[in-house]
Amino acid sequence: MSGEPIKPRGDAVSTKAGGAVPQAGTSTSEDIAAFVAKARALSPHAPGAKGRLIFALDATMSRQPTWDMACALQADMFRETAALGSLDIRLVYYRGFNECRASGWISDSARLATLMSKIDCRGGDTQIGKVLSEARREAVASGVRAVVFVGDAMEEQVDELCAKAGELGMLKVPVFVFQEGHDAVAEQAFREIARLTGGAWCRFDPGAAAQLRELLRAAAAYAAGGREALLKLATTTSGAAMLIGQMK
């Protein structure tokens, strides 16, 4: 798929004719065992599976300096995973009036940098709910090991965000929330999203490229190599130690 942005698709529930929801039958122990075996085979954490990371950013007007910084640092995520295996990144961002877009899966840092360089930040409200919905859809469709979200504000209903975060938690997709600044409302929501998904929340100071670099490297290591890779990185970098300290 092209790296050009596309609009995330919404969730849909199919029903039988007449609107009746199909009734579920009773599963036998053999059915359950077969399902578990299949789920493990399809798991994005299965040995040899390609790491997939959703890289989500707030691209509203106040975020331009951080967007530029993230664009400069994104190659470090690919470099961190070079020894662990391949990593695919899907860029998701929101900005302006009701605009939330997602790229295809990108496995090359130069291609991702080119895409990000063409995107400018625009004023608008946060759309974190759409980011979480897109992450859930993609996790079900093709497998996602982790979500990184970088933002500084939250202007939505926190209970709705928590419901979506809970669904990601059930899918074993941790959200690593990296907050710029000290907005208390955002921090409360971000911490809860991280907790419900089994991820982690960390703050970085405005313009602190070194802090953000370590956090992105740590998230990428988890996406490519799982908890073991993150534990190994935590012995040498504070960013990885901060994440592993919160993850369940």
CSV table of N, CA and C in Angstrom, one decimal, residues 20-116:
chain,number,residue,atom,x,y,z
A,20,ALA,N,-31.5,-9.0,12.9
A,20,ALA,CA,-31.3,-9.9,14.1
A,20,ALA,C,-29.8,-10.3,14.2
A,21,VAL,N,-29.3,-10.2,15.4
A,21,VAL,CA,-27.9,-10.6,15.6
A,21,VAL,C,-27.9,-12.1,15.7
A,22,PRO,N,-27.0,-12.8,15.0
A,22,PRO,CA,-26.9,-14.2,15.1
A,22,PRO,C,-26.6,-14.7,16.5
A,23,GLN,N,-27.3,-15.8,16.8
A,23,GLN,CA,-27.1,-16.4,18.1
A,23,GLN,C,-25.8,-17.3,18.2
A,24,ALA,N,-25.1,-17.2,19.3
A,24,ALA,CA,-23.9,-18.0,19.4
A,24,ALA,C,-24.2,-19.3,19.9
A,25,GLY,N,-23.5,-20.4,19.3
A,25,GLY,CA,-23.7,-21.7,19.8
A,25,GLY,C,-22.8,-22.0,20.9
A,26,THR,N,-22.9,-23.2,21.5
A,26,THR,CA,-22.1,-23.6,22.6
A,26,THR,C,-20.8,-24.2,22.1
A,27,SER,N,-19.7,-23.7,22.6
A,27,SER,CA,-18.4,-24.2,22.1
A,27,SER,C,-17.9,-25.4,22.9
A,28,THR,N,-17.4,-26.5,22.3
A,28,THR,CA,-16.9,-27.6,23.0
A,28,THR,C,-15.5,-27.3,23.4
A,29,SER,N,-14.9,-28.2,24.2
A,29,SER,CA,-13.5,-28.0,24.7
A,29,SER,C,-12.6,-28.1,23.5
A,30,GLU,N,-12.9,-28.9,22.5
A,30,GLU,CA,-12.1,-29.1,21.3
A,30,GLU,C,-12.1,-27.8,20.5
A,31,ASP,N,-13.3,-27.2,20.4
A,31,ASP,CA,-13.5,-25.9,19.7
A,31,ASP,C,-12.6,-24.8,20.3
A,32,ILE,N,-12.7,-24.8,21.6
A,32,ILE,CA,-11.9,-23.8,22.3
A,32,ILE,C,-10.4,-24.0,22.2
A,33,ALA,N,-10.0,-25.2,22.2
A,33,ALA,CA,-8.6,-25.5,22.1
A,33,ALA,C,-8.1,-25.2,20.7
A,34,ALA,N,-8.9,-25.4,19.7
A,34,ALA,CA,-8.6,-25.1,18.3
A,34,ALA,C,-8.5,-23.6,18.1
A,35,PHE,N,-9.4,-22.9,18.7
A,35,PHE,CA,-9.4,-21.4,18.6
A,35,PHE,C,-8.2,-20.8,19.2
A,36,VAL,N,-7.8,-21.3,20.4
A,36,VAL,CA,-6.6,-20.8,21.1
A,36,VAL,C,-5.4,-21.1,20.3
A,37,ALA,N,-5.3,-22.3,19.7
A,37,ALA,CA,-4.1,-22.6,18.9
A,37,ALA,C,-4.0,-21.7,17.7
A,38,LYS,N,-5.2,-21.4,17.1
A,38,LYS,CA,-5.2,-20.5,15.9
A,38,LYS,C,-4.8,-19.1,16.3
A,39,ALA,N,-5.3,-18.7,17.4
A,39,ALA,CA,-5.0,-17.3,17.9
A,39,ALA,C,-3.5,-17.1,18.2
A,40,ARG,N,-2.9,-18.2,18.8
A,40,ARG,CA,-1.5,-18.1,19.0
A,40,ARG,C,-0.7,-18.1,17.7
A,41,ALA,N,-1.2,-18.8,16.7
A,41,ALA,CA,-0.5,-18.8,15.5
A,41,ALA,C,-0.5,-17.5,14.8
A,42,LEU,N,-1.6,-16.8,15.0
A,42,LEU,CA,-1.8,-15.5,14.3
A,42,LEU,C,-1.3,-14.3,15.1
A,43,SER,N,-0.9,-14.6,16.4
A,43,SER,CA,-0.5,-13.5,17.3
A,43,SER,C,0.7,-12.7,16.7
A,44,PRO,N,0.7,-11.4,16.8
A,44,PRO,CA,1.8,-10.6,16.3
A,44,PRO,C,3.0,-10.8,17.2
A,45,HIS,N,2.9,-11.5,18.3
A,45,HIS,CA,4.0,-11.8,19.2
A,45,HIS,C,4.6,-13.1,18.9
A,46,ALA,N,4.1,-13.9,17.9
A,46,ALA,CA,4.6,-15.2,17.6
A,46,ALA,C,6.1,-15.1,17.1
A,47,PRO,N,6.9,-16.1,17.4
A,47,PRO,CA,8.3,-16.0,16.9
A,47,PRO,C,8.4,-15.8,15.4
A,48,GLY,N,9.3,-14.9,15.0
A,48,GLY,CA,9.5,-14.7,13.6
A,48,GLY,C,8.5,-13.7,13.0
A,49,ALA,N,7.5,-13.3,13.7
A,49,ALA,CA,6.5,-12.4,13.1
A,49,ALA,C,7.1,-11.0,13.0
A,50,LYS,N,6.7,-10.3,12.0
A,50,LYS,CA,7.2,-8.9,11.7
A,50,LYS,C,6.5,-8.0,12.8
A,51,GLY,N,7.4,-7.1,13.4
A,51,GLY,CA,6.9,-6.2,14.3
A,51,GLY,C,6.1,-5.1,13.6
A,52,ARG,N,4.9,-4.7,14.2
A,52,ARG,CA,4.1,-3.6,13.6
A,52,ARG,C,3.8,-2.6,14.7
A,53,LEU,N,4.0,-1.4,14.4
A,53,LEU,CA,3.9,-0.3,15.4
A,53,LEU,C,3.0,0.8,14.8
A,54,ILE,N,2.0,1.3,15.5
A,54,ILE,CA,1.2,2.4,15.0
A,54,ILE,C,1.8,3.6,15.7
A,55,PHE,N,2.2,4.6,14.9
A,55,PHE,CA,2.9,5.8,15.4
A,55,PHE,C,1.9,7.0,15.2
A,56,ALA,N,1.3,7.4,16.3
A,56,ALA,CA,0.2,8.3,16.2
A,56,ALA,C,0.6,9.7,16.8
A,57,LEU,N,0.3,10.7,16.1
A,57,LEU,CA,0.7,12.1,16.6
A,57,LEU,C,-0.5,13.1,16.5
A,58,ASP,N,-0.6,13.9,17.5
A,58,ASP,CA,-1.4,15.1,17.4
A,58,ASP,C,-0.8,16.1,16.5
A,59,ALA,N,-1.5,16.5,15.4
A,59,ALA,CA,-0.9,17.4,14.4
A,59,ALA,C,-1.7,18.7,14.4
A,60,THR,N,-2.3,19.1,15.6
A,60,THR,CA,-2.9,20.4,15.6
A,60,THR,C,-1.9,21.5,15.7
A,61,MET,N,-2.3,22.7,15.6
A,61,MET,CA,-1.4,23.8,15.4
A,61,MET,C,-0.3,23.9,16.4
A,62,SER,N,-0.6,23.7,17.7
A,62,SER,CA,0.4,23.8,18.7
A,62,SER,C,1.5,22.8,18.6
A,63,ARG,N,1.4,21.8,17.8
A,63,ARG,CA,2.3,20.7,17.8
A,63,ARG,C,3.4,20.8,16.7
A,64,GLN,N,3.4,21.9,15.9
A,64,GLN,CA,4.4,21.9,14.8
A,64,GLN,C,5.9,21.7,15.3
A,65,PRO,N,6.3,22.3,16.4
A,65,PRO,CA,7.7,22.0,16.8
A,65,PRO,C,8.0,20.5,17.1
A,66,THR,N,7.0,19.9,17.8
A,66,THR,CA,7.2,18.5,18.1
A,66,THR,C,7.0,17.6,16.9
A,67,TRP,N,6.1,18.0,16.0
A,67,TRP,CA,6.0,17.2,14.7
A,67,TRP,C,7.4,17.2,14.0
A,68,ASP,N,8.0,18.4,13.9
A,68,ASP,CA,9.3,18.5,13.2
A,68,ASP,C,10.3,17.6,14.0
A,69,MET,N,10.3,17.6,15.3
A,69,MET,CA,11.2,16.8,16.1
A,69,MET,C,11.0,15.3,15.9
A,70,ALA,N,9.7,14.9,15.9
A,70,ALA,CA,9.4,13.5,15.7
A,70,ALA,C,9.8,13.1,14.3
A,71,CYS,N,9.7,13.9,13.3
A,71,CYS,CA,10.1,13.6,11.9
A,71,CYS,C,11.6,13.4,11.9
A,72,ALA,N,12.4,14.1,12.7
A,72,ALA,CA,13.8,14.0,12.7
A,72,ALA,C,14.2,12.7,13.4
A,73,LEU,N,13.4,12.3,14.4
A,73,LEU,CA,13.8,11.2,15.3
A,73,LEU,C,13.2,9.8,14.8
A,74,GLN,N,12.3,9.8,13.9
A,74,GLN,CA,11.6,8.5,13.6
A,74,GLN,C,12.5,7.5,13.1
A,75,ALA,N,13.6,7.9,12.4
A,75,ALA,CA,14.6,6.9,11.9
A,75,ALA,C,15.2,6.1,13.0
A,76,ASP,N,15.3,6.7,14.2
A,76,ASP,CA,15.9,5.9,15.4
A,76,ASP,C,15.0,4.7,15.7
A,77,MET,N,13.7,4.8,15.5
A,77,MET,CA,12.9,3.6,15.8
A,77,MET,C,13.3,2.4,14.9
A,78,PHE,N,13.5,2.7,13.6
A,78,PHE,CA,13.9,1.6,12.7
A,78,PHE,C,15.3,1.1,13.0
A,79,ARG,N,16.2,2.0,13.4
A,79,ARG,CA,17.6,1.6,13.7
A,79,ARG,C,17.6,0.8,15.0
A,80,GLU,N,16.8,1.1,16.0
A,80,GLU,CA,16.8,0.3,17.2
A,80,GLU,C,16.4,-1.1,17.0
A,81,THR,N,15.5,-1.4,16.0
A,81,THR,CA,15.0,-2.7,15.8
A,81,THR,C,15.8,-3.5,14.7
A,82,ALA,N,16.9,-2.9,14.2
A,82,ALA,CA,17.6,-3.6,13.1
A,82,ALA,C,18.2,-4.9,13.5
A,83,ALA,N,18.6,-5.1,14.8
A,83,ALA,CA,19.2,-6.3,15.3
A,83,ALA,C,18.1,-7.3,15.7
A,84,LEU,N,16.9,-6.8,15.9
A,84,LEU,CA,15.8,-7.6,16.4
A,84,LEU,C,14.9,-8.2,15.3
A,85,GLY,N,15.0,-7.6,14.1
A,85,GLY,CA,14.1,-8.0,13.0
A,85,GLY,C,13.5,-6.8,12.4
A,86,SER,N,12.6,-7.1,11.4
A,86,SER,CA,12.0,-5.9,10.7
A,86,SER,C,10.9,-5.3,11.5
A,87,LEU,N,10.6,-4.0,11.1
A,87,LEU,CA,9.6,-3.3,11.8
A,87,LEU,C,8.8,-2.5,10.7
A,88,ASP,N,7.5,-2.6,10.8
A,88,ASP,CA,6.6,-1.8,9.9
A,88,ASP,C,5.9,-0.7,10.8
A,89,ILE,N,5.8,0.5,10.3
A,89,ILE,CA,5.2,1.6,11.0
A,89,ILE,C,4.0,2.1,10.2
A,90,ARG,N,2.9,2.3,10.9
A,90,ARG,CA,1.7,3.0,10.3
A,90,ARG,C,1.6,4.3,10.9
A,91,LEU,N,1.7,5.4,10.2
A,91,LEU,CA,1.5,6.7,10.7
A,91,LEU,C,0.0,7.1,10.8
A,92,VAL,N,-0.4,7.6,11.9
A,92,VAL,CA,-1.8,8.0,12.1
A,92,VAL,C,-1.7,9.4,12.7
A,93,TYR,N,-2.4,10.4,12.2
A,93,TYR,CA,-2.4,11.7,12.8
A,93,TYR,C,-3.8,12.4,12.6
A,94,TYR,N,-4.0,13.4,13.4
A,94,TYR,CA,-5.2,14.2,13.3
A,94,TYR,C,-4.9,15.7,13.3
A,95,ARG,N,-5.7,16.5,12.7
A,95,ARG,CA,-5.5,17.9,12.7
A,95,ARG,C,-6.7,18.6,12.1
A,96,GLY,N,-6.8,19.9,12.1
A,96,GLY,CA,-7.9,20.7,11.5
A,96,GLY,C,-9.3,20.3,12.0
A,97,PHE,N,-10.2,20.4,11.1
A,97,PHE,CA,-11.6,20.1,11.4
A,97,PHE,C,-12.0,18.7,11.0
A,98,ASN,N,-12.0,17.8,12.0
A,98,ASN,CA,-12.4,16.5,11.8
A,98,ASN,C,-11.6,15.7,10.8
A,99,GLU,N,-10.3,16.0,10.7
A,99,GLU,CA,-9.4,15.3,9.8
A,99,GLU,C,-8.5,14.3,10.6
A,100,CYS,N,-8.6,13.1,10.3
A,100,CYS,CA,-7.8,12.0,10.9
A,100,CYS,C,-7.4,11.1,9.8
A,101,ARG,N,-6.1,10.9,9.6
A,101,ARG,CA,-5.6,10.1,8.5
A,101,ARG,C,-4.6,9.1,8.9
A,102,ALA,N,-4.5,8.0,8.1
A,102,ALA,CA,-3.5,7.0,8.4
A,102,ALA,C,-2.8,6.6,7.1
A,103,SER,N,-1.5,6.3,7.2
A,103,SER,CA,-0.7,5.9,6.0
A,103,SER,C,-0.9,4.4,5.9
A,104,GLY,N,-0.3,3.8,4.9
A,104,GLY,CA,-0.2,2.4,4.8
A,104,GLY,C,1.0,2.0,5.7
A,105,TRP,N,1.3,0.7,5.7
A,105,TRP,CA,2.5,0.2,6.5
A,105,TRP,C,3.8,0.5,5.8
A,106,ILE,N,4.7,1.1,6.5
A,106,ILE,CA,5.9,1.6,6.0
A,106,ILE,C,7.1,0.9,6.7
A,107,SER,N,8.0,0.4,5.9
A,107,SER,CA,9.2,-0.3,6.5
A,107,SER,C,10.5,0.4,6.2
A,108,ASP,N,10.5,1.6,5.8
A,108,ASP,CA,11.7,2.4,5.4
A,108,ASP,C,11.6,3.7,6.0
A,109,SER,N,12.7,4.1,6.8
A,109,SER,CA,12.7,5.4,7.5
A,109,SER,C,12.6,6.6,6.6
A,110,ALA,N,13.3,6.5,5.4
A,110,ALA,CA,13.4,7.6,4.5
A,110,ALA,C,12.0,7.8,3.9
A,111,ARG,N,11.3,6.8,3.6
A,111,ARG,CA,9.9,6.9,3.1
A,111,ARG,C,9.0,7.6,4.1
A,112,LEU,N,9.1,7.2,5.4
A,112,LEU,CA,8.3,7.8,6.4
A,112,LEU,C,8.6,9.2,6.6
A,113,ALA,N,9.9,9.5,6.6
A,113,ALA,CA,10.4,10.9,6.8
A,113,ALA,C,9.8,11.8,5.6
A,114,THR,N,9.9,11.3,4.4
A,114,THR,CA,9.3,12.0,3.3
A,114,THR,C,7.9,12.3,3.4
A,115,LEU,N,7.1,11.3,3.9
A,115,LEU,CA,5.7,11.5,4.1
A,115,LEU,C,5.4,12.5,5.2
A,116,MET,N,6.1,12.4,6.3
A,116,MET,CA,5.9,13.4,7.4
A,116,MET,C,6.3,14.8,7.0
